[in-house]
Amino acid sequence: MTPHFTLAELTATSHRQFDNTPNESETANLQRLAEFLEQVKTALDGKPIMVNSGFRSKAVNDSVGSRDSSQHRIGCAADVRVPGMTPDAVVRAVIAAGLPYDQIIREFDAWTHISVTNTPDGTPRKQALIIDKAGTRPFA
């Protein structure tokens, strides 16, 4: 897909009993996501970005207890870790770089959810959030 992100990496799942093959439009979204992750990598001074979860088929998404409206379902979101950086630091760096993210979420202070718009011509919402045991709130 891009120099640092493969289709295999963006569709990997530990729920191997389920097919997690994206269709044509989901693959196109994953291409846009991979290109955006390259921009994130540049903003993070080339640090490695480890993808925990990218595309999720309905079966995979259901098995992890996520909503059908999750951007992971359509190939527009990835949950990532960056060795040597806290999720807070990743969120702050992406915001400071002025990148056109749709959502960036510090989740449970363990990983960063980052997404592109649901359509190629969409306007990024630039929504920055925190999700943890206390609930969902704006990133401050």
PDB file of C-alpha atoms in Angstrom:
ATOM      1  CA  MET A   1       0.000   0.000   0.000  1.00  0.00           C
ATOM      2  CA  THR A   2       2.695   2.498   1.065  1.00  0.00           C
ATOM      3  CA  PRO A   3       6.376   2.279   2.006  1.00  0.00           C
ATOM      4  CA  HIS A   4       5.632   1.591   5.685  1.00  0.00           C
ATOM      5  CA  PHE A   5       2.093   0.128   5.787  1.00  0.00           C
ATOM      6  CA  THR A   6       0.892  -3.067   4.108  1.00  0.00           C
ATOM      7  CA  LEU A   7      -2.581  -4.393   3.446  1.00  0.00           C
ATOM      8  CA  ALA A   8      -1.696  -7.419   5.582  1.00  0.00           C
ATOM      9  CA  GLU A   9      -0.771  -5.152   8.503  1.00  0.00           C
ATOM     10  CA  LEU A  10      -3.963  -3.103   8.183  1.00  0.00           C
ATOM     11  CA  THR A  11      -6.189  -6.218   8.069  1.00  0.00           C
ATOM     12  CA  ALA A  12      -4.405  -8.385  10.657  1.00  0.00           C
ATOM     13  CA  THR A  13      -6.580  -9.801  13.418  1.00  0.00           C
ATOM     14  CA  SER A  14      -6.160 -12.210  16.288  1.00  0.00           C
ATOM     15  CA  HIS A  15      -9.711 -13.387  15.511  1.00  0.00           C
ATOM     16  CA  ARG A  16      -8.507 -15.661  12.716  1.00  0.00           C
ATOM     17  CA  GLN A  17     -11.674 -17.744  12.749  1.00  0.00           C
ATOM     18  CA  PHE A  18     -13.366 -14.862  10.896  1.00  0.00           C
ATOM     19  CA  ASP A  19     -12.721 -13.693   7.350  1.00  0.00           C
ATOM     20  CA  ASN A  20     -11.272 -10.184   7.496  1.00  0.00           C
ATOM     21  CA  THR A  21     -10.915  -9.502   3.771  1.00  0.00           C
ATOM     22  CA  PRO A  22     -11.909  -5.973   2.748  1.00  0.00           C
ATOM     23  CA  ASN A  23     -13.996  -5.360  -0.365  1.00  0.00           C
ATOM     24  CA  GLU A  24     -12.965  -2.929  -3.108  1.00  0.00           C
ATOM     25  CA  SER A  25     -14.248   0.257  -1.427  1.00  0.00           C
ATOM     26  CA  GLU A  26     -12.830  -0.801   1.956  1.00  0.00           C
ATOM     27  CA  THR A  27      -9.463  -1.450   0.299  1.00  0.00           C
ATOM     28  CA  ALA A  28      -9.580   2.020  -1.290  1.00  0.00           C
ATOM     29  CA  ASN A  29     -10.249   3.480   2.164  1.00  0.00           C
ATOM     30  CA  LEU A  30      -7.332   1.493   3.578  1.00  0.00           C
ATOM     31  CA  GLN A  31      -5.127   2.991   0.864  1.00  0.00           C
ATOM     32  CA  ARG A  32      -6.143   6.498   1.988  1.00  0.00           C
ATOM     33  CA  LEU A  33      -5.557   5.477   5.621  1.00  0.00           C
ATOM     34  CA  ALA A  34      -2.085   4.085   4.822  1.00  0.00           C
ATOM     35  CA  GLU A  35      -1.169   7.297   3.008  1.00  0.00           C
ATOM     36  CA  PHE A  36      -2.357   9.308   6.005  1.00  0.00           C
ATOM     37  CA  LEU A  37      -0.369   7.104   8.402  1.00  0.00           C
ATOM     38  CA  GLU A  38       2.712   7.957   6.329  1.00  0.00           C
ATOM     39  CA  GLN A  39       2.015  11.627   7.110  1.00  0.00           C
ATOM     40  CA  VAL A  40       1.644  10.740  10.799  1.00  0.00           C
ATOM     41  CA  LYS A  41       4.977   8.889  10.678  1.00  0.00           C
ATOM     42  CA  THR A  42       6.632  11.982   9.202  1.00  0.00           C
ATOM     43  CA  ALA A  43       5.066  14.180  11.912  1.00  0.00           C
ATOM     44  CA  LEU A  44       6.502  11.774  14.514  1.00  0.00           C
ATOM     45  CA  ASP A  45      10.039  12.167  13.124  1.00  0.00           C
ATOM     46  CA  GLY A  46       9.962   8.753  11.455  1.00  0.00           C
ATOM     47  CA  LYS A  47       9.230   6.763  14.613  1.00  0.00           C
ATOM     48  CA  PRO A  48       7.760   3.300  14.006  1.00  0.00           C
ATOM     49  CA  ILE A  49       3.976   3.063  14.106  1.00  0.00           C
ATOM     50  CA  MET A  50       2.639  -0.297  15.248  1.00  0.00           C
ATOM     51  CA  VAL A  51      -0.912  -1.014  14.033  1.00  0.00           C
ATOM     52  CA  ASN A  52      -2.930  -2.891  16.673  1.00  0.00           C
ATOM     53  CA  SER A  53      -6.138  -2.876  14.665  1.00  0.00           C
ATOM     54  CA  GLY A  54      -7.102  -1.521  11.278  1.00  0.00           C
ATOM     55  CA  PHE A  55      -9.915  -2.862   9.104  1.00  0.00           C
ATOM     56  CA  ARG A  56     -12.485  -5.062  10.842  1.00  0.00           C
ATOM     57  CA  SER A  57     -15.053  -7.156   9.012  1.00  0.00           C
ATOM     58  CA  LYS A  58     -18.490  -7.251  10.644  1.00  0.00           C
ATOM     59  CA  ALA A  59     -17.674 -10.593  12.289  1.00  0.00           C
ATOM     60  CA  VAL A  60     -14.352  -9.332  13.672  1.00  0.00           C
ATOM     61  CA  ASN A  61     -15.913  -6.051  14.768  1.00  0.00           C
ATOM     62  CA  ASP A  62     -18.759  -7.876  16.539  1.00  0.00           C
ATOM     63  CA  SER A  63     -16.293 -10.218  18.253  1.00  0.00           C
ATOM     64  CA  VAL A  64     -14.399  -7.281  19.799  1.00  0.00           C
ATOM     65  CA  GLY A  65     -17.641  -5.650  20.944  1.00  0.00           C
ATOM     66  CA  SER A  66     -17.389  -2.562  18.751  1.00  0.00           C
ATOM     67  CA  ARG A  67     -20.253  -0.634  17.163  1.00  0.00           C
ATOM     68  CA  ASP A  68     -21.302  -1.175  13.544  1.00  0.00           C
ATOM     69  CA  SER A  69     -20.694   2.559  13.013  1.00  0.00           C
ATOM     70  CA  SER A  70     -16.978   2.169  13.839  1.00  0.00           C
ATOM     71  CA  GLN A  71     -14.727   3.600  11.142  1.00  0.00           C
ATOM     72  CA  HIS A  72     -12.705   0.375  11.428  1.00  0.00           C
ATOM     73  CA  ARG A  73     -15.619  -1.344   9.634  1.00  0.00           C
ATOM     74  CA  ILE A  74     -15.026   0.610   6.439  1.00  0.00           C
ATOM     75  CA  GLY A  75     -11.223   0.760   6.522  1.00  0.00           C
ATOM     76  CA  CYS A  76     -10.933   4.366   7.659  1.00  0.00           C
ATOM     77  CA  ALA A  77      -9.426   3.869  11.152  1.00  0.00           C
ATOM     78  CA  ALA A  78      -6.455   2.298  12.871  1.00  0.00           C
ATOM     79  CA  ASP A  79      -5.512   1.842  16.504  1.00  0.00           C
ATOM     80  CA  VAL A  80      -1.778   2.424  16.832  1.00  0.00           C
ATOM     81  CA  ARG A  81       1.067   2.428  19.330  1.00  0.00           C
ATOM     82  CA  VAL A  82       4.304   4.325  18.873  1.00  0.00           C
ATOM     83  CA  PRO A  83       7.202   2.853  20.882  1.00  0.00           C
ATOM     84  CA  GLY A  84       8.771   5.519  23.067  1.00  0.00           C
ATOM     85  CA  MET A  85       5.717   7.795  22.938  1.00  0.00           C
ATOM     86  CA  THR A  86       2.640   7.914  25.136  1.00  0.00           C
ATOM     87  CA  PRO A  87      -0.751   8.023  23.425  1.00  0.00           C
ATOM     88  CA  ASP A  88      -1.065  11.615  24.747  1.00  0.00           C
ATOM     89  CA  ALA A  89       2.182  12.585  23.021  1.00  0.00           C
ATOM     90  CA  VAL A  90       1.002  11.001  19.749  1.00  0.00           C
ATOM     91  CA  VAL A  91      -2.292  12.911  19.879  1.00  0.00           C
ATOM     92  CA  ARG A  92      -0.519  16.189  20.660  1.00  0.00           C
ATOM     93  CA  ALA A  93       2.017  15.696  17.854  1.00  0.00           C
ATOM     94  CA  VAL A  94      -0.661  14.943  15.241  1.00  0.00           C
ATOM     95  CA  ILE A  95      -2.705  17.961  16.311  1.00  0.00           C
ATOM     96  CA  ALA A  96       0.391  20.211  16.333  1.00  0.00           C
ATOM     97  CA  ALA A  97       1.353  19.025  12.841  1.00  0.00           C
ATOM     98  CA  GLY A  98      -1.994  20.240  11.518  1.00  0.00           C
ATOM     99  CA  LEU A  99      -2.732  16.914   9.843  1.00  0.00           C
ATOM    100  CA  PRO A 100      -6.247  16.447   8.403  1.00  0.00           C
ATOM    101  CA  TYR A 101      -7.388  13.684  10.774  1.00  0.00           C
ATOM    102  CA  ASP A 102     -11.081  12.905  11.101  1.00  0.00           C
ATOM    103  CA  GLN A 103     -10.799  11.572  14.648  1.00  0.00           C
ATOM    104  CA  ILE A 104      -7.892  11.083  16.995  1.00  0.00           C
ATOM    105  CA  ILE A 105      -8.649   9.380  20.282  1.00  0.00           C
ATOM    106  CA  ARG A 106      -6.488   8.518  23.260  1.00  0.00           C
ATOM    107  CA  GLU A 107      -8.056   5.215  24.234  1.00  0.00           C
ATOM    108  CA  PHE A 108      -7.549   3.880  27.762  1.00  0.00           C
ATOM    109  CA  ASP A 109      -4.114   5.567  27.778  1.00  0.00           C
ATOM    110  CA  ALA A 110      -2.896   2.466  25.935  1.00  0.00           C
ATOM    111  CA  TRP A 111      -3.205   3.283  22.217  1.00  0.00           C
ATOM    112  CA  THR A 112      -4.239   6.013  19.798  1.00  0.00           C
ATOM    113  CA  HIS A 113      -7.202   5.637  17.451  1.00  0.00           C
ATOM    114  CA  ILE A 114      -6.747   7.686  14.302  1.00  0.00           C
ATOM    115  CA  SER A 115      -9.014   7.973  11.295  1.00  0.00           C
ATOM    116  CA  VAL A 116      -9.537   9.595   7.933  1.00  0.00           C
ATOM    117  CA  THR A 117     -12.896  10.770   6.604  1.00  0.00           C
ATOM    118  CA  ASN A 118     -15.388   8.110   5.541  1.00  0.00           C
ATOM    119  CA  THR A 119     -15.264   9.321   1.937  1.00  0.00           C
ATOM    120  CA  PRO A 120     -12.349  10.650  -0.128  1.00  0.00           C
ATOM    121  CA  ASP A 121     -14.046  14.036  -0.565  1.00  0.00           C
ATOM    122  CA  GLY A 122     -15.160  14.345   3.076  1.00  0.00           C
ATOM    123  CA  THR A 123     -14.186  17.245   5.321  1.00  0.00           C
ATOM    124  CA  PRO A 124     -12.171  16.063   8.349  1.00  0.00           C
ATOM    125  CA  ARG A 125     -14.024  16.658  11.612  1.00  0.00           C
ATOM    126  CA  LYS A 126     -10.736  17.165  13.496  1.00  0.00           C
ATOM    127  CA  GLN A 127     -12.376  15.525  16.526  1.00  0.00           C
ATOM    128  CA  ALA A 128      -9.911  14.903  19.371  1.00  0.00           C
ATOM    129  CA  LEU A 129     -11.219  12.752  22.227  1.00  0.00           C
ATOM    130  CA  ILE A 130     -10.285  10.691  25.261  1.00  0.00           C
ATOM    131  CA  ILE A 131     -12.031   7.389  25.898  1.00  0.00           C
ATOM    132  CA  ASP A 132     -11.400   5.549  29.153  1.00  0.00           C
ATOM    133  CA  LYS A 133     -13.223   4.077  32.156  1.00  0.00           C
ATOM    134  CA  ALA A 134     -14.572   7.554  32.969  1.00  0.00           C
ATOM    135  CA  GLY A 135     -16.278   7.737  29.571  1.00  0.00           C
ATOM    136  CA  THR A 136     -15.772   9.870  26.470  1.00  0.00           C
ATOM    137  CA  ARG A 137     -14.734  13.525  26.603  1.00  0.00           C
ATOM    138  CA  PRO A 138     -12.828  16.108  24.553  1.00  0.00           C
ATOM    139  CA  PHE A 139      -9.050  15.828  24.503  1.00  0.00           C
ATOM    140  CA  ALA A 140      -7.588  18.729  26.447  1.00  0.00           C
TER     141      ALA A 140
END
